[in-house]
Amino acid sequence: MAAPPHLASQLAVNVLDAHSLLAAFGVLGVGVVLFAETGLLIGFFLPGDSLLFTAGLLCTGSADRGLHLSLGPLLGAAAVGALAGAQCGFLIGRKAGSALLARSRSAKLREGAHRAEELLERYGYAKAIVLARFIPVVRTVLNPMAGALGVPARTFTLWQMAGGLVWSLGLTLAGYALGSSIPSIDTYLLPVIALIVVVSLLPLAAELLRARKAAGKARG
């Protein structure tokens, strides 16, 4: 017996594509994806930045006539997913963060963990926790790393909430503002999303470049 159309669309969802996730799961999907990306190590590949921005665009009603989201519930789901996920990741790190990362076979995840530890050492707890929100992969692993390295729970909670709200609400409202100001934004949706993905990778690229320059000076 064939599956109902809505169930079939959910089963066929592309978890790497923001529009596909939103079409299948809507606002609820935003909260779940952000929770997984920031709280569970297996969620490091999920498209948090582009998901938030695209969701904001779709709240205007001009980006896609077949899909429209409500801004209020979206902002709530984004904030809850981002904050609860980070706190969950921190608690996991307190229990078994280092062991989980050590057993991981993902080179990308291990590299993210290395960058997360560097951020904590270089910038201190507060700045590192906020900055990590804007760096893909690093925002996934920094939370358990903070727990494993003994960052005080009160300090972590305060700054992850600050960074989490700026990241989740800021990107969502940026998408909403763009969608409200540009008619027929759906014409440019894919290029805009591609630009958001590229911009989100710039902090990580800058960190990698800085690390290579530092290593070169050390060898010299």
Coordinates of C-alpha atoms in Angstrom, one line a residue:
M1 CA 0.0 0.0 0.0
A2 CA 1.4 3.4 -1.0
A3 CA 2.3 5.9 1.7
P4 CA 0.2 9.1 2.1
P5 CA 1.7 12.0 0.0
H6 CA 2.7 14.0 3.1
L7 CA 4.5 11.0 4.6
A8 CA 6.2 10.2 1.3
S9 CA 7.5 13.8 1.2
Q10 CA 8.9 13.5 4.7
L11 CA 10.6 10.2 3.9
A12 CA 12.2 11.7 0.8
V13 CA 13.5 14.8 2.6
N14 CA 17.1 15.9 1.9
V15 CA 18.6 16.7 5.3
L16 CA 21.3 18.8 3.6
D17 CA 18.9 21.1 1.9
A18 CA 17.2 23.8 3.9
H19 CA 14.2 24.2 1.6
S20 CA 13.6 20.4 1.6
L21 CA 13.6 20.3 5.4
L22 CA 11.3 23.2 5.7
A23 CA 8.8 21.8 3.2
A24 CA 8.7 18.5 5.0
F25 CA 8.7 19.6 8.7
G26 CA 8.0 23.3 8.8
V27 CA 8.7 25.3 12.0
L28 CA 9.0 22.2 14.1
G29 CA 11.8 21.0 11.9
V30 CA 13.8 24.1 12.5
G31 CA 13.8 23.5 16.3
V32 CA 14.7 19.8 15.8
V33 CA 17.5 20.5 13.4
L34 CA 19.1 23.2 15.5
F35 CA 18.9 21.0 18.6
A36 CA 20.6 18.2 16.7
E37 CA 23.3 20.5 15.2
T38 CA 24.2 22.2 18.4
G39 CA 23.6 19.4 20.9
L40 CA 24.4 16.1 19.2
L41 CA 27.7 15.3 17.6
I42 CA 26.0 13.4 14.8
G43 CA 24.3 16.7 13.7
F44 CA 27.5 18.5 12.7
F45 CA 26.6 18.3 8.9
L46 CA 23.2 19.9 9.3
P47 CA 22.6 23.3 7.5
G48 CA 21.8 25.5 10.5
D49 CA 22.8 28.8 8.9
S50 CA 21.0 28.4 5.6
L51 CA 18.0 26.8 7.4
L52 CA 17.5 29.9 9.6
F53 CA 17.9 32.3 6.8
T54 CA 15.6 30.4 4.4
A55 CA 13.0 30.0 7.1
G56 CA 13.0 33.8 7.6
L57 CA 12.6 34.4 3.9
L58 CA 9.6 32.0 3.8
C59 CA 7.8 34.0 6.6
T60 CA 7.3 36.9 4.1
G61 CA 5.2 34.9 1.8
S62 CA 7.1 36.3 -1.2
A63 CA 9.8 33.6 -1.4
D64 CA 7.6 30.6 -2.2
R65 CA 3.9 30.7 -2.8
G66 CA 3.6 27.0 -1.8
L67 CA 5.3 27.3 1.5
H68 CA 4.7 30.0 4.1
L69 CA 5.9 30.0 7.8
S70 CA 4.8 32.2 10.7
L71 CA 7.5 34.4 12.1
G72 CA 6.5 34.3 15.8
P73 CA 6.4 30.5 16.1
L74 CA 9.6 30.3 13.9
L75 CA 11.5 32.6 16.2
G76 CA 10.4 30.6 19.2
A77 CA 11.4 27.2 17.7
A78 CA 14.7 28.6 16.6
A79 CA 15.6 30.0 20.0
V80 CA 14.5 26.9 21.9
G81 CA 16.3 24.5 19.5
A82 CA 19.5 26.5 19.6
L83 CA 19.6 27.0 23.4
A84 CA 18.4 23.5 24.4
G85 CA 20.8 21.9 22.0
A86 CA 23.8 23.7 23.3
Q87 CA 22.9 22.9 26.9
C88 CA 22.4 19.3 26.0
G89 CA 25.8 19.1 24.3
F90 CA 27.4 20.7 27.3
L91 CA 25.9 18.0 29.6
I92 CA 27.0 15.3 27.3
G93 CA 30.5 16.7 27.4
R94 CA 30.5 16.6 31.2
K95 CA 29.7 12.9 31.0
A96 CA 31.7 11.6 28.1
G97 CA 32.7 14.4 25.7
S98 CA 36.3 13.6 25.3
A99 CA 35.7 9.9 24.9
L100 CA 33.0 10.5 22.2
L101 CA 35.3 12.7 20.2
A102 CA 38.2 10.4 20.5
R103 CA 36.1 7.5 19.1
S104 CA 34.8 9.6 16.2
R105 CA 36.0 8.5 12.7
S106 CA 35.1 11.9 11.1
A107 CA 38.1 14.0 10.3
K108 CA 35.9 17.0 9.9
L109 CA 34.5 16.5 13.4
R110 CA 38.0 16.0 14.9
E111 CA 39.2 19.2 13.2
G112 CA 36.2 21.0 14.5
A113 CA 37.0 19.8 18.0
H114 CA 40.6 21.0 17.6
R115 CA 39.3 24.5 16.5
A116 CA 36.8 24.6 19.4
E117 CA 39.6 23.9 21.9
E118 CA 41.8 26.6 20.3
L119 CA 38.9 29.1 20.5
L120 CA 38.5 28.4 24.2
E121 CA 42.2 28.8 24.9
R122 CA 42.7 31.8 22.7
Y123 CA 39.7 33.9 23.4
G124 CA 38.5 32.7 26.8
Y125 CA 35.2 31.1 27.7
A126 CA 32.8 34.0 27.0
K127 CA 34.1 35.1 23.6
A128 CA 34.7 31.6 22.3
I129 CA 31.2 30.3 23.2
V130 CA 29.6 33.3 21.4
L131 CA 32.0 33.1 18.3
A132 CA 31.5 29.4 17.9
R133 CA 27.8 29.8 17.1
F134 CA 28.8 31.3 13.8
I135 CA 31.3 28.6 12.7
P136 CA 29.9 25.5 11.2
V137 CA 31.0 22.2 12.9
V138 CA 32.7 24.2 15.6
R139 CA 29.3 25.2 17.0
T140 CA 28.5 21.5 17.3
V141 CA 31.7 20.3 19.1
L142 CA 32.4 23.3 21.3
N143 CA 29.5 22.6 23.6
P144 CA 30.6 19.1 24.6
M145 CA 34.2 20.3 24.6
A146 CA 33.3 23.0 27.1
G147 CA 31.7 20.4 29.3
A148 CA 34.6 18.0 29.0
L149 CA 37.1 20.8 29.7
G150 CA 35.3 21.9 32.9
V151 CA 33.9 25.3 31.8
P152 CA 31.7 26.4 34.7
A153 CA 28.1 25.6 34.0
R154 CA 26.9 29.1 34.9
T155 CA 29.4 30.8 32.6
F156 CA 28.6 28.4 29.8
T157 CA 24.8 28.8 30.2
L158 CA 25.0 32.6 30.2
W159 CA 27.2 33.0 27.1
Q160 CA 25.6 30.2 25.1
M161 CA 22.2 31.8 25.6
A162 CA 23.6 35.2 24.5
G163 CA 25.4 33.7 21.4
G164 CA 22.5 31.4 20.6
L165 CA 19.9 34.1 20.6
V166 CA 22.0 36.4 18.4
W167 CA 22.7 33.6 16.0
S168 CA 19.3 32.0 15.7
L169 CA 17.1 35.1 15.9
G170 CA 19.6 37.3 13.9
L171 CA 19.8 35.0 10.9
T172 CA 16.1 34.4 10.9
L173 CA 15.3 38.1 11.0
A174 CA 17.9 38.8 8.4
G175 CA 16.2 36.4 6.0
Y176 CA 12.8 38.0 6.9
A177 CA 14.1 41.5 6.3
L178 CA 15.5 40.5 2.9
G179 CA 12.4 38.8 1.9
S180 CA 10.3 41.8 2.9
S181 CA 12.4 44.3 1.0
I182 CA 13.0 42.4 -2.3
P183 CA 9.9 41.5 -4.4
S184 CA 9.9 38.0 -6.0
I185 CA 12.8 36.9 -3.8
D186 CA 12.2 33.3 -5.0
T187 CA 14.0 34.2 -8.2
Y188 CA 17.2 34.7 -6.2
L189 CA 16.7 32.2 -3.5
L190 CA 19.3 29.6 -4.5
P191 CA 22.1 32.3 -5.0
V192 CA 21.2 33.9 -1.7
I193 CA 21.3 30.6 0.2
A194 CA 24.7 29.8 -1.5
L195 CA 26.0 33.2 -0.4
I196 CA 24.9 32.5 3.2
V197 CA 26.7 29.2 3.2
V198 CA 29.9 30.8 1.9
V199 CA 29.7 33.6 4.4
S200 CA 29.1 31.1 7.2
L201 CA 32.3 29.3 6.3
L202 CA 34.4 32.5 6.3
P203 CA 35.2 32.5 10.0
L204 CA 36.4 28.9 9.8
A205 CA 38.5 29.7 6.8
A206 CA 40.0 32.7 8.6
E207 CA 40.9 30.6 11.6
L208 CA 42.5 28.0 9.4
L209 CA 44.6 30.7 7.6
R210 CA 45.6 32.1 10.9
A211 CA 46.7 28.7 12.2
R212 CA 48.8 28.0 9.1
K213 CA 50.5 31.4 9.3
A214 CA 51.2 30.8 13.0
A215 CA 52.6 27.3 12.2
G216 CA 54.8 28.8 9.5
K217 CA 56.2 31.4 11.8
A218 CA 56.9 28.8 14.4
R219 CA 58.8 26.6 11.9
G220 CA 60.7 29.7 10.7

